[in-house]
mmCIF file of C-alpha atoms in Angstrom:
data_model
loop_
_atom_site.group_PDB
_atom_site.id
_atom_site.type_symbol
_atom_site.label_atom_id
_atom_site.label_comp_id
_atom_site.label_asym_id
_atom_site.label_seq_id
_atom_site.Cartn_x
_atom_site.Cartn_y
_atom_site.Cartn_z
ATOM 1 C CA UNK A 26 6.152 158.976 24.059
ATOM 2 C CA UNK A 27 8.700 157.442 21.705
ATOM 3 C CA UNK A 28 10.232 153.986 21.890
ATOM 4 C CA UNK A 29 13.509 152.780 20.432
ATOM 5 C CA UNK A 30 13.246 150.919 17.158
ATOM 6 C CA UNK A 31 15.315 147.771 17.638
ATOM 7 C CA UNK A 32 16.752 145.708 14.828
ATOM 8 C CA UNK A 33 16.324 148.474 12.270
ATOM 9 C CA UNK A 34 19.950 149.534 11.765
ATOM 10 C CA UNK A 35 20.429 147.366 8.675
ATOM 11 C CA UNK A 36 17.164 148.624 7.185
ATOM 12 C CA UNK A 37 18.217 152.237 7.802
ATOM 13 C CA UNK A 38 21.615 151.636 6.142
ATOM 14 C CA UNK A 39 19.851 150.117 3.148
ATOM 15 C CA UNK A 40 17.464 153.061 2.989
ATOM 16 C CA UNK A 41 20.462 155.434 2.888
ATOM 17 C CA UNK A 42 22.055 153.432 0.065
ATOM 18 C CA UNK A 43 18.792 153.437 -1.859
ATOM 19 C CA UNK A 44 18.472 157.191 -1.346
ATOM 20 C CA UNK A 45 21.990 157.735 -2.728
ATOM 21 C CA UNK A 46 21.164 155.479 -5.679
ATOM 22 C CA UNK A 47 17.943 157.370 -6.483
ATOM 23 C CA UNK A 48 19.739 160.692 -6.075
ATOM 24 C CA UNK A 49 22.319 159.701 -8.665
ATOM 25 C CA UNK A 50 19.662 158.336 -11.030
ATOM 26 C CA UNK A 51 20.500 156.854 -14.418
ATOM 27 C CA UNK A 52 24.294 156.426 -14.592
ATOM 28 C CA UNK A 53 24.239 157.141 -18.328
ATOM 29 C CA UNK A 54 23.119 160.710 -17.565
ATOM 30 C CA UNK A 55 25.992 163.024 -16.541
ATOM 31 C CA UNK A 56 25.958 163.945 -12.863
ATOM 32 C CA UNK A 57 24.957 167.478 -11.909
ATOM 33 C CA UNK A 58 27.822 169.728 -10.918
ATOM 34 C CA UNK A 59 27.577 172.456 -8.306
ATOM 35 C CA UNK A 60 28.466 175.029 -10.960
ATOM 36 C CA UNK A 61 25.479 173.922 -13.046
ATOM 37 C CA UNK A 62 23.143 174.255 -10.069
ATOM 38 C CA UNK A 63 24.571 177.616 -9.037
ATOM 39 C CA UNK A 64 24.452 179.125 -12.521
ATOM 40 C CA UNK A 65 21.277 177.558 -13.950
ATOM 41 C CA UNK A 66 19.080 177.095 -10.865
ATOM 42 C CA UNK A 67 20.055 180.384 -9.262
ATOM 43 C CA UNK A 68 16.576 181.295 -7.955
ATOM 44 C CA UNK A 69 16.398 178.019 -6.024
ATOM 45 C CA UNK A 70 19.917 178.582 -4.700
ATOM 46 C CA UNK A 71 18.917 182.075 -3.549
ATOM 47 C CA UNK A 72 15.893 180.717 -1.669
ATOM 48 C CA UNK A 73 18.017 178.105 0.108
ATOM 49 C CA UNK A 74 20.505 180.795 1.133
ATOM 50 C CA UNK A 75 17.763 183.147 2.310
ATOM 51 C CA UNK A 76 15.744 180.681 4.366
ATOM 52 C CA UNK A 77 18.843 178.739 5.421
ATOM 53 C CA UNK A 78 20.153 182.059 6.757
ATOM 54 C CA UNK A 79 23.613 181.535 5.264
ATOM 55 C CA UNK A 80 25.034 183.355 2.254
ATOM 56 C CA UNK A 81 27.099 180.739 0.432
ATOM 57 C CA UNK A 82 26.072 179.742 -3.076
ATOM 58 C CA UNK A 83 28.287 176.651 -3.212
ATOM 59 C CA UNK A 84 26.899 175.241 0.028
ATOM 60 C CA UNK A 85 23.332 176.027 -1.045
ATOM 61 C CA UNK A 86 23.913 174.220 -4.360
ATOM 62 C CA UNK A 87 25.441 171.254 -2.515
ATOM 63 C CA UNK A 88 22.421 171.096 -0.204
ATOM 64 C CA UNK A 89 20.036 171.173 -3.187
ATOM 65 C CA UNK A 90 21.914 168.307 -4.819
ATOM 66 C CA UNK A 91 22.028 166.287 -1.599
ATOM 67 C CA UNK A 92 18.290 166.896 -1.017
ATOM 68 C CA UNK A 93 17.372 165.772 -4.570
ATOM 69 C CA UNK A 94 15.869 169.195 -5.262
ATOM 70 C CA UNK A 95 13.728 169.318 -2.111
ATOM 71 C CA UNK A 96 14.284 172.965 -1.166
ATOM 72 C CA UNK A 97 12.972 172.669 2.388
ATOM 73 C CA UNK A 98 15.264 169.696 3.038
ATOM 74 C CA UNK A 99 18.127 171.713 1.531
ATOM 75 C CA UNK A 100 17.275 174.652 3.797
ATOM 76 C CA UNK A 101 17.330 172.256 6.761
ATOM 77 C CA UNK A 102 20.798 171.028 5.746
ATOM 78 C CA UNK A 103 22.157 174.567 5.408
ATOM 79 C CA UNK A 104 20.630 175.644 8.719
ATOM 80 C CA UNK A 105 22.177 172.606 10.431
ATOM 81 C CA UNK A 106 25.587 173.363 8.915
ATOM 82 C CA UNK A 107 25.270 176.978 10.025
ATOM 83 C CA UNK A 108 25.085 175.905 13.677
ATOM 84 C CA UNK A 109 28.620 174.474 13.422
ATOM 85 C CA UNK A 110 30.181 177.767 12.323
ATOM 86 C CA UNK A 111 32.012 179.970 14.834
ATOM 87 C CA UNK A 112 30.682 183.466 15.444
ATOM 88 C CA UNK A 113 33.599 185.883 15.330
ATOM 89 C CA UNK A 114 31.752 189.177 15.002
ATOM 90 C CA UNK A 115 28.976 191.041 13.263
ATOM 91 C CA UNK A 116 28.785 193.381 10.305
ATOM 92 C CA UNK A 117 27.794 197.002 10.205
ATOM 93 C CA UNK A 118 24.257 197.771 8.964
ATOM 94 C CA UNK A 119 24.142 197.228 5.208
ATOM 95 C CA UNK A 120 23.567 200.423 3.204
ATOM 96 C CA UNK A 121 21.064 199.435 0.510
ATOM 97 C CA UNK A 122 20.952 203.046 -0.612
ATOM 98 C CA UNK A 123 24.445 202.548 -2.055
ATOM 99 C CA UNK A 124 23.436 199.327 -3.835
ATOM 100 C CA UNK A 125 24.899 198.515 -7.254
ATOM 101 C CA UNK A 126 21.453 198.075 -8.792
ATOM 102 C CA UNK A 127 20.670 195.317 -11.304
ATOM 103 C CA UNK A 128 16.883 195.647 -11.183
ATOM 104 C CA UNK A 129 14.734 198.504 -9.892
ATOM 105 C CA UNK A 130 10.997 198.985 -10.411
ATOM 106 C CA UNK A 131 8.241 201.033 -8.817
ATOM 107 C CA UNK A 132 4.460 200.795 -9.119
ATOM 108 C CA UNK A 133 4.024 204.355 -7.819
ATOM 109 C CA UNK A 134 5.922 206.529 -10.274
ATOM 110 C CA UNK A 135 6.662 205.957 -13.925
ATOM 111 C CA UNK A 136 9.546 208.414 -14.099
ATOM 112 C CA UNK A 137 11.967 207.945 -11.237
ATOM 113 C CA UNK A 138 15.232 209.695 -10.518
ATOM 114 C CA UNK A 139 17.759 207.192 -11.847
ATOM 115 C CA UNK A 140 15.099 205.501 -13.998
ATOM 116 C CA UNK A 141 13.434 202.123 -13.820
ATOM 117 C CA UNK A 142 15.565 199.100 -14.631
ATOM 118 C CA UNK A 143 13.739 195.885 -15.529
ATOM 119 C CA UNK A 144 16.693 193.544 -15.241
ATOM 120 C CA UNK A 145 16.182 189.754 -15.431
ATOM 121 C CA UNK A 146 12.510 189.110 -14.668
ATOM 122 C CA UNK A 147 9.683 186.698 -15.495
ATOM 123 C CA UNK A 148 7.132 189.526 -15.249
ATOM 124 C CA UNK A 149 6.599 189.943 -18.986
ATOM 125 C CA UNK A 150 7.070 186.361 -20.162
ATOM 126 C CA UNK A 151 4.096 184.439 -21.572
ATOM 127 C CA UNK A 152 4.371 181.408 -19.250
ATOM 128 C CA UNK A 153 4.498 179.035 -22.196
ATOM 129 C CA UNK A 154 6.785 176.026 -22.034
ATOM 130 C CA UNK A 155 9.866 176.533 -24.195
ATOM 131 C CA UNK A 156 10.637 173.130 -25.692
ATOM 132 C CA UNK A 157 13.906 174.450 -27.087
ATOM 133 C CA UNK A 158 15.270 174.348 -23.544
ATOM 134 C CA UNK A 159 15.107 170.557 -23.673
ATOM 135 C CA UNK A 160 18.458 170.749 -25.410
ATOM 136 C CA UNK A 161 21.224 173.303 -25.105
ATOM 137 C CA UNK A 162 20.170 176.112 -27.448
ATOM 138 C CA UNK A 163 22.371 179.047 -28.236
ATOM 139 C CA UNK A 164 21.366 182.017 -26.068
ATOM 140 C CA UNK A 165 22.138 185.561 -27.093
ATOM 141 C CA UNK A 166 23.918 187.736 -24.621
ATOM 142 C CA UNK A 167 21.394 190.035 -22.991
ATOM 143 C CA UNK A 168 21.522 193.716 -23.855
ATOM 144 C CA UNK A 169 21.976 195.773 -20.740
ATOM 145 C CA UNK A 170 23.201 199.085 -19.639
ATOM 146 C CA UNK A 171 25.658 199.177 -16.787
ATOM 147 C CA UNK A 172 24.291 198.936 -13.271
ATOM 148 C CA UNK A 173 23.352 202.241 -11.717
ATOM 149 C CA UNK A 174 26.638 203.222 -10.105
ATOM 150 C CA UNK A 175 25.566 206.274 -8.152
ATOM 151 C CA UNK A 176 23.050 206.103 -5.275
ATOM 152 C CA UNK A 177 19.517 206.857 -6.450
ATOM 153 C CA UNK A 178 16.652 208.414 -4.549
ATOM 154 C CA UNK A 179 14.076 206.049 -3.083
ATOM 155 C CA UNK A 180 10.377 206.457 -3.767
ATOM 156 C CA UNK A 181 9.850 206.818 -0.037
ATOM 157 C CA UNK A 182 12.242 209.788 -0.056
ATOM 158 C CA UNK A 183 10.102 211.499 -2.713
ATOM 159 C CA UNK A 184 7.030 211.162 -0.496
ATOM 160 C CA UNK A 185 9.054 212.209 2.535
ATOM 161 C CA UNK A 186 9.929 215.514 0.879
ATOM 162 C CA UNK A 187 6.216 216.359 1.024
ATOM 163 C CA UNK A 188 5.826 214.963 4.530
ATOM 164 C CA UNK A 189 3.357 212.366 3.261
ATOM 165 C CA UNK A 190 5.044 209.265 4.677
ATOM 166 C CA UNK A 191 6.043 208.271 8.178
ATOM 167 C CA UNK A 192 9.638 208.642 9.329
ATOM 168 C CA UNK A 193 11.868 205.686 8.559
ATOM 169 C CA UNK A 194 12.881 205.494 12.209
ATOM 170 C CA UNK A 195 16.101 206.695 13.765
ATOM 171 C CA UNK A 196 18.745 204.120 14.713
ATOM 172 C CA UNK A 197 20.073 204.432 18.247
ATOM 173 C CA UNK A 198 23.763 203.387 18.084
ATOM 174 C CA UNK A 199 23.635 202.383 21.750
ATOM 175 C CA UNK A 200 20.651 200.094 21.244
ATOM 176 C CA UNK A 201 21.385 196.531 20.174
ATOM 177 C CA UNK A 202 18.768 195.310 17.663
ATOM 178 C CA UNK A 203 18.607 191.830 19.217
ATOM 179 C CA UNK A 204 19.400 188.478 17.631
ATOM 180 C CA UNK A 205 16.823 185.704 17.231
ATOM 181 C CA UNK A 206 19.677 183.162 17.260
ATOM 182 C CA UNK A 207 20.864 184.275 20.674
ATOM 183 C CA UNK A 208 17.688 185.468 22.393
ATOM 184 C CA UNK A 209 14.801 183.230 23.526
ATOM 185 C CA UNK A 210 11.533 184.078 21.791
ATOM 186 C CA UNK A 211 9.310 186.363 23.847
ATOM 187 C CA UNK A 212 6.223 188.181 22.634
ATOM 188 C CA UNK A 213 5.744 190.924 21.755
ATOM 189 C CA UNK A 214 8.949 191.014 19.693
ATOM 190 C CA UNK A 215 10.676 194.169 18.518
ATOM 191 C CA UNK A 216 10.314 195.056 14.854
ATOM 192 C CA UNK A 217 14.012 194.315 14.280
ATOM 193 C CA UNK A 218 13.611 190.766 15.560
ATOM 194 C CA UNK A 219 10.342 190.309 13.679
ATOM 195 C CA UNK A 220 12.109 191.252 10.457
ATOM 196 C CA UNK A 221 14.860 188.725 11.184
ATOM 197 C CA UNK A 222 12.263 185.970 11.574
ATOM 198 C CA UNK A 223 10.383 187.012 8.447
ATOM 199 C CA UNK A 224 13.557 187.228 6.366
ATOM 200 C CA UNK A 225 14.299 183.543 6.907
ATOM 201 C CA UNK A 226 10.646 182.502 7.069
ATOM 202 C CA UNK A 227 9.046 180.157 4.556
ATOM 203 C CA UNK A 228 8.235 181.906 1.298
ATOM 204 C CA UNK A 229 5.013 179.973 0.742
ATOM 205 C CA UNK A 230 3.679 180.716 4.227
ATOM 206 C CA UNK A 231 4.480 184.424 3.996
ATOM 207 C CA UNK A 232 3.079 184.577 0.467
ATOM 208 C CA UNK A 233 -0.235 183.113 1.657
ATOM 209 C CA UNK A 234 -0.390 185.567 4.566
ATOM 210 C CA UNK A 235 0.491 188.480 2.296
ATOM 211 C CA UNK A 236 -2.212 187.360 -0.140
ATOM 212 C CA UNK A 237 -4.732 187.224 2.682
ATOM 213 C CA UNK A 238 -4.034 190.875 3.542
ATOM 214 C CA UNK A 239 -5.105 191.752 -0.015
ATOM 215 C CA UNK A 240 -8.378 189.870 0.401
ATOM 216 C CA UNK A 241 -9.598 191.813 3.424
ATOM 217 C CA UNK A 242 -7.805 190.070 6.290
ATOM 218 C CA UNK A 243 -5.999 193.141 7.675
ATOM 219 C CA UNK A 244 -7.534 195.902 5.525
ATOM 220 C CA UNK A 245 -4.316 196.592 3.661
ATOM 221 C CA UNK A 246 -4.092 198.358 0.307
ATOM 222 C CA UNK A 247 -0.391 198.610 -0.527
ATOM 223 C CA UNK A 248 1.604 199.924 -3.453
ATOM 224 C CA UNK A 249 5.066 198.689 -4.344
ATOM 225 C CA UNK A 250 7.029 201.799 -3.582
ATOM 226 C CA UNK A 251 10.200 200.210 -4.857
ATOM 227 C CA UNK A 252 11.860 196.859 -5.458
ATOM 228 C CA UNK A 253 15.577 196.904 -5.968
ATOM 229 C CA UNK A 254 17.936 193.992 -6.561
ATOM 230 C CA UNK A 255 21.679 194.352 -6.574
ATOM 231 C CA UNK A 256 24.915 193.999 -4.688
ATOM 232 C CA UNK A 257 25.867 195.710 -1.459
ATOM 233 C CA UNK A 258 29.118 195.818 0.480
ATOM 234 C CA UNK A 259 29.353 194.095 3.840
ATOM 235 C CA UNK A 260 31.545 196.041 6.272
ATOM 236 C CA UNK A 261 32.991 194.827 9.557
ATOM 237 C CA UNK A 262 34.366 197.176 12.201
ATOM 238 C CA UNK A 263 37.996 196.455 13.036
ATOM 239 C CA UNK A 264 38.934 197.622 16.556
ATOM 240 C CA UNK A 265 42.627 197.485 15.628
ATOM 241 C CA UNK A 266 42.052 200.003 12.834
ATOM 242 C CA UNK A 267 39.321 202.061 14.440
ATOM 243 C CA UNK A 268 37.056 201.927 11.364
ATOM 244 C CA UNK A 269 35.012 199.491 9.289
ATOM 245 C CA UNK A 270 36.405 197.733 6.240
ATOM 246 C CA UNK A 271 34.557 195.863 3.461
ATOM 247 C CA UNK A 272 34.920 192.085 3.742
ATOM 248 C CA UNK A 273 32.736 191.072 0.820
ATOM 249 C CA UNK A 274 29.767 191.851 -1.384
ATOM 250 C CA UNK A 275 26.409 190.080 -1.440
ATOM 251 C CA UNK A 276 23.325 190.215 -3.643
ATOM 252 C CA UNK A 277 20.091 191.181 -1.912
ATOM 253 C CA UNK A 278 16.494 192.024 -2.794
ATOM 254 C CA UNK A 279 14.850 194.943 -1.014
ATOM 255 C CA UNK A 280 11.169 195.861 -1.130
ATOM 256 C CA UNK A 281 9.395 198.849 0.383
ATOM 257 C CA UNK A 282 5.614 198.785 0.361
ATOM 258 C CA UNK A 283 3.682 202.030 0.728
ATOM 259 C CA UNK A 284 0.378 201.744 2.588
ATOM 260 C CA UNK A 285 -2.383 204.266 3.149
ATOM 261 C CA UNK A 286 -2.971 205.202 6.799
ATOM 262 C CA UNK A 287 -6.016 207.220 7.819
ATOM 263 C CA UNK A 288 -4.295 208.636 10.880
ATOM 264 C CA UNK A 289 -4.791 208.379 14.611
ATOM 265 C CA UNK A 290 -4.743 210.524 17.714
ATOM 266 C CA UNK A 291 -0.929 210.491 17.558
ATOM 267 C CA UNK A 292 -0.296 210.724 13.802
ATOM 268 C CA UNK A 293 -1.861 212.547 10.832
ATOM 269 C CA UNK A 294 -3.131 210.791 7.685
ATOM 270 C CA UNK A 295 -0.088 209.627 5.772
ATOM 271 C CA UNK A 296 1.535 206.661 4.096
ATOM 272 C CA UNK A 297 3.179 203.967 6.186
ATOM 273 C CA UNK A 298 5.883 201.481 5.312
ATOM 274 C CA UNK A 299 6.263 197.726 5.033
ATOM 275 C CA UNK A 300 9.780 196.421 4.593
ATOM 276 C CA UNK A 301 11.380 193.283 3.151
ATOM 277 C CA UNK A 302 15.041 192.342 2.674
ATOM 278 C CA UNK A 303 16.326 188.895 1.651
ATOM 279 C CA UNK A 304 19.422 187.268 0.187
ATOM 280 C CA UNK A 305 19.726 186.886 -3.566
ATOM 281 C CA UNK A 306 17.038 187.553 -6.167
ATOM 282 C CA UNK A 307 13.858 186.705 -4.284
ATOM 283 C CA UNK A 308 11.438 189.527 -4.950
ATOM 284 C CA UNK A 309 8.266 187.481 -4.342
ATOM 285 C CA UNK A 310 9.609 186.651 -0.882
ATOM 286 C CA UNK A 311 10.663 190.268 -0.244
ATOM 287 C CA UNK A 312 7.195 191.510 -1.252
ATOM 288 C CA UNK A 313 5.434 188.953 0.952
ATOM 289 C CA UNK A 314 7.742 189.856 3.816
ATOM 290 C CA UNK A 315 6.980 193.565 3.483
ATOM 291 C CA UNK A 316 3.223 192.876 3.453
ATOM 292 C CA UNK A 317 3.524 190.811 6.628
ATOM 293 C CA UNK A 318 5.759 193.422 8.261
ATOM 294 C CA UNK A 319 3.130 196.102 7.678
ATOM 295 C CA UNK A 320 0.334 193.872 8.954
ATOM 296 C CA UNK A 321 2.304 193.114 12.124
ATOM 297 C CA UNK A 322 2.593 196.856 12.837
ATOM 298 C CA UNK A 323 -1.163 197.186 13.355
ATOM 299 C CA UNK A 324 -0.984 197.562 17.130
ATOM 300 C CA UNK A 325 1.894 200.052 16.865
ATOM 301 C CA UNK A 326 -0.232 202.192 14.517
ATOM 302 C CA UNK A 327 -3.372 201.955 16.648
ATOM 303 C CA UNK A 328 -5.273 199.676 14.250
ATOM 304 C CA UNK A 329 -7.664 196.924 15.300
ATOM 305 C CA UNK A 330 -6.234 193.407 15.378
ATOM 306 C CA UNK A 331 -8.769 191.504 13.288
ATOM 307 C CA UNK A 332 -6.810 188.975 11.210
ATOM 308 C CA UNK A 333 -4.100 186.297 11.576
ATOM 309 C CA UNK A 334 -1.414 188.280 9.666
ATOM 310 C CA UNK A 335 -1.605 190.905 12.438
ATOM 311 C CA UNK A 336 -0.982 188.356 15.206
ATOM 312 C CA UNK A 337 2.725 188.256 16.079
ATOM 313 C CA UNK A 338 2.604 184.945 17.868
ATOM 314 C CA UNK A 339 0.659 183.245 15.075
ATOM 315 C CA UNK A 340 2.881 184.525 12.268
ATOM 316 C CA UNK A 341 6.312 184.301 13.877
ATOM 317 C CA UNK A 342 5.721 180.968 15.611
ATOM 318 C CA UNK A 343 4.748 179.267 12.360
ATOM 319 C CA UNK A 344 6.772 180.946 9.605
ATOM 320 C CA UNK A 345 9.953 178.889 10.046
ATOM 321 C CA UNK A 346 9.834 175.915 7.679
ATOM 322 C CA UNK A 347 12.607 174.030 9.512
ATOM 323 C CA UNK A 348 10.588 174.048 12.728
ATOM 324 C CA UNK A 349 7.373 173.300 10.844
ATOM 325 C CA UNK A 350 8.956 170.403 8.960
ATOM 326 C CA UNK A 351 10.380 168.904 12.129
ATOM 327 C CA UNK A 352 7.084 169.015 13.959
ATOM 328 C CA UNK A 353 4.940 167.714 11.104
ATOM 329 C CA UNK A 354 7.344 165.020 9.943
ATOM 330 C CA UNK A 355 7.990 163.731 13.464
ATOM 331 C CA UNK A 356 4.548 162.153 13.177
ATOM 332 C CA UNK A 357 6.224 159.486 11.003
ATOM 333 C CA UNK A 358 8.311 158.318 13.982
ATOM 334 C CA UNK A 359 7.143 155.402 16.163
ATOM 335 C CA UNK A 360 4.307 156.393 18.510
ATOM 336 C CA UNK A 361 3.503 152.836 19.530
ATOM 337 C CA UNK A 362 2.974 153.473 23.248
ATOM 338 C CA UNK A 363 0.844 156.562 22.643
ATOM 339 C CA UNK A 364 -1.275 154.745 20.092
ATOM 340 C CA UNK A 365 -1.785 151.683 22.314
ATOM 341 C CA UNK A 366 -2.926 153.968 25.137
ATOM 342 C CA UNK A 367 -5.424 155.752 22.866
ATOM 343 C CA UNK A 368 -6.506 152.437 21.339
ATOM 344 C CA UNK A 369 -7.362 151.118 24.806
ATOM 345 C CA UNK A 370 -9.204 154.336 25.641
ATOM 346 C CA UNK A 371 -11.262 154.232 22.437
ATOM 347 C CA UNK A 372 -12.141 150.563 23.054
ATOM 348 C CA UNK A 373 -13.306 151.406 26.574
ATOM 349 C CA UNK A 374 -15.376 154.369 25.400
ATOM 350 C CA UNK A 375 -16.830 152.261 22.579
ATOM 351 C CA UNK A 376 -17.853 149.521 25.027
ATOM 352 C CA UNK A 377 -19.499 152.089 27.331
ATOM 353 C CA UNK A 378 -21.279 153.640 24.356
ATOM 354 C CA UNK A 379 -22.605 150.294 23.133
ATOM 355 C CA UNK A 380 -23.724 149.374 26.654
ATOM 356 C CA UNK A 381 -25.579 152.671 27.053
ATOM 357 C CA UNK A 382 -27.080 152.352 23.562
ATOM 358 C CA UNK A 383 -28.216 148.780 24.294
ATOM 359 C CA UNK A 384 -29.806 149.830 27.558
ATOM 360 C CA UNK A 385 -31.586 152.713 25.823
ATOM 361 C CA UNK A 386 -32.968 150.392 23.146
ATOM 362 C CA UNK A 387 -34.142 147.907 25.794
ATOM 363 C CA UNK A 388 -35.937 150.660 27.725
ATOM 364 C CA UNK A 389 -37.625 151.853 24.509
ATOM 365 C CA UNK A 390 -38.926 148.359 23.733
ATOM 366 C CA UNK A 391 -40.236 147.868 27.279
ATOM 367 C CA UNK A 392 -42.034 151.201 27.088
ATOM 368 C CA UNK A 393 -43.615 150.242 23.754
ATOM 369 C CA UNK A 394 -44.872 146.926 25.118
#
């Protein structure tokens, strides 16, 4: 149990002032602006938006600044702010097939309809520190062709033409997909609700689980069917008009993994899908999400459940870094009563142990004599 900490208000106020002082740092160094964070630390901003479950670059940058660069603390701040926002409606399903693509790669086919588009990526850098970045070097404008304007065929559609991949699944307009923010968690969860949890789950946790599936814990051998990054329209249905209208455009990363499936009594040998979709440019997270999504479909596909990534309750109950942070860091709070109770118990057990040990030694000596 917890007990109130009395007389600590002044200490807490001082701790807050010290935190603000350390956050500002050396006053001779110009303060960071939100524009600098948004433009130059964009990958971090995208992660905060994705796992904070709120698409707002300015608020994500503000949270990063307030948290002194601690991304999980920033995610916590954004998630807390999100709870204060009114819910006035929901958008129509986003059509990623109509995405204005900035980056598109596939590990399955070299020549794709619409072509491959590398875009901004670390994939081919040498991972050597660039000391020129210590200053403000002149940077050439990147050469690029215009984003792919017309919709392009997905790799999964190519396989589907031959009947070599499972159906993508029909959407029943009358069936609500569920909302993890409004519905208490019950297992087993639908795939739609699993994907919601994974999309805002901790990147590091999902990355470790996805890595484990490659090392034999789930018997998965995937191929990156396609990763695409770009902007999509968000449409909201207006009852007054009788149709949906675009209310904005957001950047997302989508990943479809293609996995071999040996077949079952209900399905022939074919490829199956793993899916990932996250805010911003976060392809590592989208890939990890798609690996976990495929692993969590094991029971649906008639596969044996042999590894943690296939266990819904294990994965979905522990992937949220806000919940994980709260539970782990609460151990710093006063547990004085609990500890005193356990301290008394350990002292009692220790006394009983020493008494029994002493009696055993005495009996041994008497037997020897």
